[in-house]
Amino acid sequence: MENILEVKHLKKYFPIKGGFFGGVTGSVKAVDDVSFSIKKGTTMGLVGESGCGKSTTGRTILRLIEKTEGDIIFNGQDINKLDKKQLRELRTKMQIIFQDPYSSLSPRLPIGEIIGEAVKEHGLVPASEYDQYISNIMKECGLQEYHKDRYPHEFSGGQRQRICIARALALKPEFVVCDEPVSALDVSIQAQIINLLKQLQEDRGLTYLFISHDLSVVEHISDTIGVMYLGNLVETGNTEDIFANPLHPYTKALFSAIPMPDPEIKKDRILLQGDIPSPANPPKGCKFHTRCSQCMAKCKEVAPTPKDMGNGHVVCCHLYDEN
């Protein structure tokens, strides 16, 4: 099977409660009709500003939060039709690495237990091999065996993230959601963690959904990219295509903000006007029209549909409508 994951028309709305009786008065459209697929052994980067729904998409795919609508097909199975027992079995195949390594690690447990907790719970290895198994996973992630009895507060940020990666890998997953795994780290440490993730992908044949707002990091690790704005995917395609030829005005604005290593090179910075609209009350038509310099009358009324511009490069924008 080519695609390990297929997401079709995924929606996640959070109810807004208010009024005298605390009834539902509206909803926050965190993820609003998102569709994409990821091939086995590849990495899809999901980028966009804070609050655009990237992390919610990742967590909804793993059923850490329940979807409102849509289908999530993992290895040919619709994961929303699985019962508790089947979902428990699937849990080992899908894992997540959280953004903040400190708050996602229990301060009361030594890291040997943190990494091995779920391994024991799922009975992945016999008790006689358990200790050696945890040592091997730690070594693979750049941690030493004597670290087992230490607690999370005794490690640096980069080492903590290695612990989180080891914890996810201990369950032998096929698919990992990396939720901004390097945004809390120094640049030099970011490079080490990215290289570790790439090495592990090579060795284990892993598939990643890599969520980030840092385009230079995404370019380095991703095979395909999805650009997200206010709960919608506005552009998807191969990394080379999107970096060589960004089509959507929002993608162009994001790319113009990437810092250049050479101070002599002057870039035409595209500054977006205004603030991001509220996902509780998104604009009519194209959600980006309130900040777009190329906005047309049509954009204010009609939501654009995805258009394939060739080689799987898809954009949602009226600029590319066939006249």
mmCIF file of C-alpha atoms in Angstrom:
data_model
loop_
_atom_site.group_PDB
_atom_site.id
_atom_site.type_symbol
_atom_site.label_atom_id
_atom_site.label_comp_id
_atom_site.label_asym_id
_atom_site.label_seq_id
_atom_site.Cartn_x
_atom_site.Cartn_y
_atom_site.Cartn_z
ATOM 1 C CA MET A 1 0.000 0.000 0.000
ATOM 2 C CA GLU A 2 1.456 3.333 -1.062
ATOM 3 C CA ASN A 3 -0.278 5.755 1.318
ATOM 4 C CA ILE A 4 0.051 4.968 5.013
ATOM 5 C CA LEU A 5 -2.361 7.803 5.912
ATOM 6 C CA GLU A 6 -5.282 9.387 4.082
ATOM 7 C CA VAL A 7 -7.197 12.279 5.612
ATOM 8 C CA LYS A 8 -10.465 13.166 3.884
ATOM 9 C CA HIS A 9 -12.521 16.295 4.611
ATOM 10 C CA LEU A 10 -11.399 16.400 8.255
ATOM 11 C CA LYS A 11 -13.213 18.899 10.477
ATOM 12 C CA LYS A 12 -12.747 19.692 14.151
ATOM 13 C CA TYR A 13 -15.035 22.304 15.697
ATOM 14 C CA PHE A 14 -14.854 23.264 19.363
ATOM 15 C CA PRO A 15 -18.170 24.482 20.850
ATOM 16 C CA ILE A 16 -18.371 27.991 22.331
ATOM 17 C CA LYS A 17 -20.574 28.087 25.406
ATOM 18 C CA GLY A 18 -22.173 31.206 26.769
ATOM 19 C CA GLY A 19 -25.446 32.924 27.541
ATOM 20 C CA PHE A 20 -27.546 32.615 30.673
ATOM 21 C CA PHE A 21 -27.919 28.813 30.554
ATOM 22 C CA GLY A 22 -24.397 28.080 29.290
ATOM 23 C CA GLY A 23 -25.680 26.735 25.984
ATOM 24 C CA VAL A 24 -23.635 26.402 22.776
ATOM 25 C CA THR A 25 -23.580 29.780 21.022
ATOM 26 C CA GLY A 26 -21.167 28.948 18.202
ATOM 27 C CA SER A 27 -18.045 26.975 17.376
ATOM 28 C CA VAL A 28 -14.335 27.517 16.783
ATOM 29 C CA LYS A 29 -13.530 25.983 13.400
ATOM 30 C CA ALA A 30 -10.004 24.826 14.289
ATOM 31 C CA VAL A 31 -9.772 22.374 11.368
ATOM 32 C CA ASP A 32 -12.197 23.065 8.547
ATOM 33 C CA ASP A 33 -12.319 20.527 5.699
ATOM 34 C CA VAL A 34 -8.702 19.348 5.394
ATOM 35 C CA SER A 35 -7.687 16.533 3.010
ATOM 36 C CA PHE A 36 -4.221 15.089 2.331
ATOM 37 C CA SER A 37 -2.327 11.800 2.151
ATOM 38 C CA ILE A 38 1.170 10.701 3.216
ATOM 39 C CA LYS A 39 3.162 7.972 1.471
ATOM 40 C CA LYS A 40 4.879 5.289 3.537
ATOM 41 C CA GLY A 41 8.394 6.232 4.639
ATOM 42 C CA THR A 42 8.074 9.933 3.745
ATOM 43 C CA THR A 43 7.673 13.161 5.705
ATOM 44 C CA MET A 44 4.912 15.713 5.211
ATOM 45 C CA GLY A 45 5.592 19.156 6.645
ATOM 46 C CA LEU A 46 2.578 21.113 7.888
ATOM 47 C CA VAL A 47 3.299 24.845 8.168
ATOM 48 C CA GLY A 48 1.419 28.015 9.042
ATOM 49 C CA GLU A 49 1.072 30.749 11.654
ATOM 50 C CA SER A 50 0.231 30.020 15.288
ATOM 51 C CA GLY A 51 -3.445 29.193 15.728
ATOM 52 C CA CYS A 52 -4.004 27.947 12.155
ATOM 53 C CA GLY A 53 -4.979 24.438 13.320
ATOM 54 C CA LYS A 54 -1.738 22.494 12.662
ATOM 55 C CA SER A 55 -1.477 20.828 16.087
ATOM 56 C CA THR A 56 -5.230 20.180 16.248
ATOM 57 C CA THR A 57 -4.964 18.362 12.905
ATOM 58 C CA GLY A 58 -2.159 16.147 14.251
ATOM 59 C CA ARG A 59 -3.975 15.334 17.481
ATOM 60 C CA THR A 60 -7.274 14.630 15.720
ATOM 61 C CA ILE A 61 -5.508 12.176 13.361
ATOM 62 C CA LEU A 62 -4.232 10.260 16.419
ATOM 63 C CA ARG A 63 -7.673 10.431 18.071
ATOM 64 C CA LEU A 64 -6.229 12.273 21.060
ATOM 65 C CA ILE A 65 -9.188 14.542 20.371
ATOM 66 C CA GLU A 66 -12.246 13.323 18.500
ATOM 67 C CA LYS A 67 -13.066 14.702 15.046
ATOM 68 C CA THR A 68 -16.278 16.510 14.177
ATOM 69 C CA GLU A 69 -16.460 15.156 10.616
ATOM 70 C CA GLY A 70 -14.358 13.416 7.963
ATOM 71 C CA ASP A 71 -12.385 10.192 7.520
ATOM 72 C CA ILE A 72 -8.928 9.210 8.768
ATOM 73 C CA ILE A 73 -7.662 6.089 6.972
ATOM 74 C CA PHE A 74 -4.507 4.540 8.461
ATOM 75 C CA ASN A 75 -3.098 1.480 6.657
ATOM 76 C CA GLY A 76 -6.463 0.991 4.960
ATOM 77 C CA GLN A 77 -8.435 1.128 8.246
ATOM 78 C CA ASP A 78 -10.862 3.905 9.166
ATOM 79 C CA ILE A 79 -9.596 4.618 12.686
ATOM 80 C CA ASN A 80 -12.868 6.236 13.777
ATOM 81 C CA LYS A 81 -14.678 2.918 13.322
ATOM 82 C CA LEU A 82 -12.357 1.022 15.668
ATOM 83 C CA ASP A 83 -13.569 -0.086 19.095
ATOM 84 C CA LYS A 84 -11.524 0.414 22.286
ATOM 85 C CA LYS A 85 -9.612 -2.852 21.964
ATOM 86 C CA GLN A 86 -8.698 -2.246 18.304
ATOM 87 C CA LEU A 87 -7.726 1.344 19.047
ATOM 88 C CA ARG A 88 -5.470 0.190 21.881
ATOM 89 C CA GLU A 89 -3.665 -2.137 19.462
ATOM 90 C CA LEU A 90 -3.324 0.708 16.965
ATOM 91 C CA ARG A 91 -1.857 3.051 19.591
ATOM 92 C CA THR A 92 1.573 1.406 19.277
ATOM 93 C CA LYS A 93 1.613 2.081 15.509
ATOM 94 C CA MET A 94 0.918 5.838 15.830
ATOM 95 C CA GLN A 95 2.890 8.057 18.188
ATOM 96 C CA ILE A 96 3.448 11.761 18.884
ATOM 97 C CA ILE A 97 6.466 13.840 19.905
ATOM 98 C CA PHE A 98 5.204 16.928 21.733
ATOM 99 C CA GLN A 99 6.428 20.497 21.386
ATOM 100 C CA ASP A 100 7.526 21.070 24.975
ATOM 101 C CA PRO A 101 9.734 18.192 26.141
ATOM 102 C CA TYR A 102 9.638 19.304 29.783
ATOM 103 C CA SER A 103 5.879 19.451 30.354
ATOM 104 C CA SER A 104 5.311 16.167 28.468
ATOM 105 C CA LEU A 105 7.632 14.206 30.804
ATOM 106 C CA SER A 106 6.512 13.197 34.296
ATOM 107 C CA PRO A 107 8.846 14.880 36.853
ATOM 108 C CA ARG A 108 8.265 11.989 39.299
ATOM 109 C CA LEU A 109 9.594 9.146 37.147
ATOM 110 C CA PRO A 110 13.178 8.342 36.155
ATOM 111 C CA ILE A 111 13.591 8.358 32.398
ATOM 112 C CA GLY A 112 14.107 4.585 32.148
ATOM 113 C CA GLU A 113 10.551 4.184 33.448
ATOM 114 C CA ILE A 114 9.198 7.024 31.275
ATOM 115 C CA ILE A 115 10.553 5.363 28.113
ATOM 116 C CA GLY A 116 9.516 1.853 29.174
ATOM 117 C CA GLU A 117 6.103 2.545 30.727
ATOM 118 C CA ALA A 118 4.067 1.935 27.563
ATOM 119 C CA VAL A 119 6.321 -0.970 26.517
ATOM 120 C CA LYS A 120 5.304 -2.795 29.728
ATOM 121 C CA GLU A 121 1.659 -1.760 29.323
ATOM 122 C CA HIS A 122 1.471 -3.233 25.803
ATOM 123 C CA GLY A 123 3.742 -6.198 26.595
ATOM 124 C CA LEU A 124 5.933 -5.553 23.563
ATOM 125 C CA VAL A 125 8.985 -7.443 24.821
ATOM 126 C CA PRO A 126 9.441 -10.326 27.304
ATOM 127 C CA ALA A 127 10.364 -9.266 30.859
ATOM 128 C CA SER A 128 13.825 -10.845 30.523
ATOM 129 C CA GLU A 129 14.670 -8.642 27.509
ATOM 130 C CA TYR A 130 12.985 -5.464 28.751
ATOM 131 C CA ASP A 131 16.033 -3.818 30.340
ATOM 132 C CA GLN A 132 18.290 -4.388 27.354
ATOM 133 C CA TYR A 133 15.540 -3.232 24.978
ATOM 134 C CA ILE A 134 15.236 0.133 26.781
ATOM 135 C CA SER A 135 19.045 0.519 26.795
ATOM 136 C CA ASN A 136 19.175 -0.088 23.023
ATOM 137 C CA ILE A 137 16.422 2.471 22.324
ATOM 138 C CA MET A 138 18.214 5.060 24.482
ATOM 139 C CA LYS A 139 21.510 4.428 22.693
ATOM 140 C CA GLU A 140 19.764 4.795 19.319
ATOM 141 C CA CYS A 141 18.482 8.217 20.402
ATOM 142 C CA GLY A 142 21.861 9.428 21.677
ATOM 143 C CA LEU A 143 21.288 8.785 25.397
ATOM 144 C CA GLN A 144 23.584 6.831 27.729
ATOM 145 C CA GLU A 145 22.557 3.754 29.702
ATOM 146 C CA TYR A 146 23.460 5.400 33.026
ATOM 147 C CA HIS A 147 20.839 8.098 32.307
ATOM 148 C CA LYS A 148 18.086 5.565 33.148
ATOM 149 C CA ASP A 149 17.897 6.453 36.846
ATOM 150 C CA ARG A 150 17.969 10.216 36.367
ATOM 151 C CA TYR A 151 14.943 12.506 36.363
ATOM 152 C CA PRO A 152 13.827 14.906 33.573
ATOM 153 C CA HIS A 153 14.953 18.064 35.435
ATOM 154 C CA GLU A 154 18.555 16.789 35.305
ATOM 155 C CA PHE A 155 18.688 17.039 31.505
ATOM 156 C CA SER A 156 19.042 19.874 28.995
ATOM 157 C CA GLY A 157 16.252 20.744 26.554
ATOM 158 C CA GLY A 158 17.872 18.819 23.696
ATOM 159 C CA GLN A 159 18.373 15.715 25.855
ATOM 160 C CA ARG A 160 14.758 15.900 27.055
ATOM 161 C CA GLN A 161 13.572 15.935 23.462
ATOM 162 C CA ARG A 162 15.723 12.843 22.820
ATOM 163 C CA ILE A 163 13.922 11.194 25.766
ATOM 164 C CA CYS A 164 10.555 12.064 24.156
ATOM 165 C CA ILE A 165 11.728 10.603 20.840
ATOM 166 C CA ALA A 166 12.947 7.430 22.618
ATOM 167 C CA ARG A 167 9.591 7.109 24.392
ATOM 168 C CA ALA A 168 7.734 7.326 21.062
ATOM 169 C CA LEU A 169 10.104 4.895 19.320
ATOM 170 C CA ALA A 170 10.000 2.302 22.098
ATOM 171 C CA LEU A 171 6.558 1.225 20.841
ATOM 172 C CA LYS A 172 7.908 0.451 17.335
ATOM 173 C CA PRO A 173 5.542 2.890 15.588
ATOM 174 C CA GLU A 174 5.058 3.209 11.827
ATOM 175 C CA PHE A 175 3.745 6.780 11.898
ATOM 176 C CA VAL A 176 4.871 9.654 14.154
ATOM 177 C CA VAL A 177 3.333 13.122 14.509
ATOM 178 C CA CYS A 178 6.182 15.527 15.308
ATOM 179 C CA ASP A 179 4.386 18.528 16.847
ATOM 180 C CA GLU A 180 6.929 21.363 16.595
ATOM 181 C CA PRO A 181 9.617 19.105 18.136
ATOM 182 C CA VAL A 182 12.460 21.628 17.740
ATOM 183 C CA SER A 183 10.778 25.016 18.274
ATOM 184 C CA ALA A 184 11.787 25.162 21.973
ATOM 185 C CA LEU A 185 15.465 24.370 21.248
ATOM 186 C CA ASP A 186 18.603 26.327 20.291
ATOM 187 C CA VAL A 187 19.468 26.344 16.591
ATOM 188 C CA SER A 188 22.550 24.080 16.981
ATOM 189 C CA ILE A 189 20.475 21.560 18.988
ATOM 190 C CA GLN A 190 17.647 21.801 16.416
ATOM 191 C CA ALA A 191 20.030 20.538 13.734
ATOM 192 C CA GLN A 192 21.045 17.559 15.893
ATOM 193 C CA ILE A 193 17.411 16.582 16.578
ATOM 194 C CA ILE A 194 16.437 16.956 12.891
ATOM 195 C CA ASN A 195 19.391 14.785 11.849
ATOM 196 C CA LEU A 196 18.425 12.210 14.508
ATOM 197 C CA LEU A 197 14.831 12.110 13.197
ATOM 198 C CA LYS A 198 16.088 11.646 9.617
ATOM 199 C CA GLN A 199 18.474 8.871 10.675
ATOM 200 C CA LEU A 200 15.719 7.057 12.600
ATOM 201 C CA GLN A 201 13.402 7.381 9.597
ATOM 202 C CA GLU A 202 16.053 5.780 7.391
ATOM 203 C CA ASP A 203 16.795 2.962 9.842
ATOM 204 C CA ARG A 204 13.192 2.148 10.764
ATOM 205 C CA GLY A 205 11.213 3.184 7.684
ATOM 206 C CA LEU A 206 9.157 5.687 9.697
ATOM 207 C CA THR A 207 6.561 8.073 8.294
ATOM 208 C CA TYR A 208 6.324 11.579 9.804
ATOM 209 C CA LEU A 209 3.784 14.382 9.904
ATOM 210 C CA PHE A 210 6.133 17.232 10.824
ATOM 211 C CA ILE A 211 4.299 20.260 12.221
ATOM 212 C CA SER A 212 6.285 23.504 12.336
ATOM 213 C CA HIS A 213 6.190 27.238 11.696
ATOM 214 C CA ASP A 214 9.879 27.291 10.727
ATOM 215 C CA LEU A 215 10.102 26.899 6.952
ATOM 216 C CA SER A 216 13.866 26.354 6.830
ATOM 217 C CA VAL A 217 13.486 23.350 9.176
ATOM 218 C CA VAL A 218 10.581 22.002 7.117
ATOM 219 C CA GLU A 219 12.564 22.335 3.867
ATOM 220 C CA HIS A 220 15.370 20.251 5.383
ATOM 221 C CA ILE A 221 13.224 17.308 6.540
ATOM 222 C CA SER A 222 10.059 17.190 4.387
ATOM 223 C CA ASP A 223 9.251 15.414 1.119
ATOM 224 C CA THR A 224 5.891 17.161 0.755
ATOM 225 C CA ILE A 225 4.478 20.329 2.329
ATOM 226 C CA GLY A 226 1.004 21.511 3.283
ATOM 227 C CA VAL A 227 0.486 25.231 4.004
ATOM 228 C CA MET A 228 -2.334 25.876 6.454
ATOM 229 C CA TYR A 229 -4.296 29.055 7.070
ATOM 230 C CA LEU A 230 -7.206 29.386 9.503
ATOM 231 C CA GLY A 231 -8.158 25.696 9.461
ATOM 232 C CA ASN A 232 -7.731 25.153 5.705
ATOM 233 C CA LEU A 233 -4.932 23.822 3.516
ATOM 234 C CA VAL A 234 -4.252 26.587 0.971
ATOM 235 C CA GLU A 235 -1.381 24.877 -0.882
ATOM 236 C CA THR A 236 0.174 21.389 -0.984
ATOM 237 C CA GLY A 237 2.883 19.821 -3.106
ATOM 238 C CA ASN A 238 6.421 18.467 -3.258
ATOM 239 C CA THR A 239 8.933 20.436 -1.178
ATOM 240 C CA GLU A 240 11.048 21.374 -4.245
ATOM 241 C CA ASP A 241 7.994 22.603 -6.199
ATOM 242 C CA ILE A 242 6.630 24.709 -3.360
ATOM 243 C CA PHE A 243 9.993 26.297 -2.520
ATOM 244 C CA ALA A 244 10.845 26.916 -6.194
ATOM 245 C CA ASN A 245 7.417 28.204 -7.158
ATOM 246 C CA PRO A 246 5.064 29.198 -4.292
ATOM 247 C CA LEU A 247 1.657 29.994 -5.790
ATOM 248 C CA HIS A 248 -0.690 31.113 -3.009
ATOM 249 C CA PRO A 249 -0.273 34.750 -1.806
ATOM 250 C CA TYR A 250 -0.087 33.472 1.802
ATOM 251 C CA THR A 251 2.681 30.967 0.945
ATOM 252 C CA LYS A 252 4.608 33.760 -0.826
ATOM 253 C CA ALA A 253 4.286 35.957 2.280
ATOM 254 C CA LEU A 254 5.561 33.148 4.538
ATOM 255 C CA PHE A 255 8.526 32.499 2.250
ATOM 256 C CA SER A 256 9.428 36.187 2.071
ATOM 257 C CA ALA A 257 9.926 36.111 5.875
ATOM 258 C CA ILE A 258 12.648 33.404 5.763
ATOM 259 C CA PRO A 259 15.896 35.081 6.894
ATOM 260 C CA MET A 260 18.766 34.982 4.372
ATOM 261 C CA PRO A 261 22.251 33.986 5.588
ATOM 262 C CA ASP A 262 23.838 36.629 3.312
ATOM 263 C CA PRO A 263 23.126 40.190 4.564
ATOM 264 C CA GLU A 264 23.982 41.595 1.103
ATOM 265 C CA ILE A 265 20.963 39.888 -0.463
ATOM 266 C CA LYS A 266 17.887 42.067 -0.227
ATOM 267 C CA LYS A 267 14.527 40.305 -0.266
ATOM 268 C CA ASP A 268 11.163 41.783 -1.158
ATOM 269 C CA ARG A 269 9.388 41.260 2.133
ATOM 270 C CA ILE A 270 5.621 40.792 1.814
ATOM 271 C CA LEU A 271 3.981 42.259 4.901
ATOM 272 C CA LEU A 272 0.473 40.980 5.578
ATOM 273 C CA GLN A 273 -1.976 43.641 6.644
ATOM 274 C CA GLY A 274 -4.240 43.225 9.668
ATOM 275 C CA ASP A 275 -4.630 40.380 12.135
ATOM 276 C CA ILE A 276 -5.667 36.770 11.596
ATOM 277 C CA PRO A 277 -9.490 36.627 11.701
ATOM 278 C CA SER A 278 -11.098 34.602 14.480
ATOM 279 C CA PRO A 279 -11.678 30.913 13.670
ATOM 280 C CA ALA A 280 -14.971 31.324 15.547
ATOM 281 C CA ASN A 281 -16.129 33.802 12.919
ATOM 282 C CA PRO A 282 -14.078 33.286 9.728
ATOM 283 C CA PRO A 283 -14.580 35.642 6.756
ATOM 284 C CA LYS A 284 -16.945 34.677 3.957
ATOM 285 C CA GLY A 285 -15.434 33.406 0.690
ATOM 286 C CA CYS A 286 -11.662 32.944 0.796
ATOM 287 C CA LYS A 287 -10.586 33.181 4.443
ATOM 288 C CA PHE A 288 -7.378 34.954 3.423
ATOM 289 C CA HIS A 289 -9.053 37.795 1.493
ATOM 290 C CA THR A 290 -8.980 40.205 4.476
ATOM 291 C CA ARG A 291 -5.146 40.230 4.377
ATOM 292 C CA CYS A 292 -4.470 39.597 0.684
ATOM 293 C CA SER A 293 -3.022 42.350 -1.546
ATOM 294 C CA GLN A 294 -4.385 40.588 -4.664
ATOM 295 C CA CYS A 295 -7.956 40.274 -3.370
ATOM 296 C CA MET A 296 -10.693 40.397 -6.036
ATOM 297 C CA ALA A 297 -14.463 40.834 -5.640
ATOM 298 C CA LYS A 298 -14.950 37.101 -6.170
ATOM 299 C CA CYS A 299 -12.651 36.285 -3.212
ATOM 300 C CA LYS A 300 -15.032 38.002 -0.762
ATOM 301 C CA GLU A 301 -17.994 35.855 -1.794
ATOM 302 C CA VAL A 302 -16.867 32.461 -3.095
ATOM 303 C CA ALA A 303 -14.525 30.024 -1.314
ATOM 304 C CA PRO A 304 -11.869 28.799 -3.783
ATOM 305 C CA THR A 305 -11.661 25.100 -4.689
ATOM 306 C CA PRO A 306 -8.390 23.109 -4.907
ATOM 307 C CA LYS A 307 -6.716 23.263 -8.328
ATOM 308 C CA ASP A 308 -3.963 20.866 -9.423
ATOM 309 C CA MET A 309 -1.263 22.887 -11.167
ATOM 310 C CA GLY A 310 0.657 19.758 -12.230
ATOM 311 C CA ASN A 311 2.919 17.260 -10.457
ATOM 312 C CA GLY A 312 0.543 17.132 -7.477
ATOM 313 C CA HIS A 313 1.045 20.848 -6.711
ATOM 314 C CA VAL A 314 -2.413 21.911 -5.493
ATOM 315 C CA VAL A 315 -3.483 25.471 -4.639
ATOM 316 C CA CYS A 316 -6.750 26.992 -3.378
ATOM 317 C CA CYS A 317 -6.847 30.469 -4.916
ATOM 318 C CA HIS A 318 -9.057 32.343 -7.409
ATOM 319 C CA LEU A 319 -5.932 33.761 -9.131
ATOM 320 C CA TYR A 320 -5.585 30.382 -10.825
ATOM 321 C CA ASP A 321 -9.194 29.999 -11.951
ATOM 322 C CA GLU A 322 -9.509 29.196 -15.640
ATOM 323 C CA ASN A 323 -11.027 32.187 -17.375
#
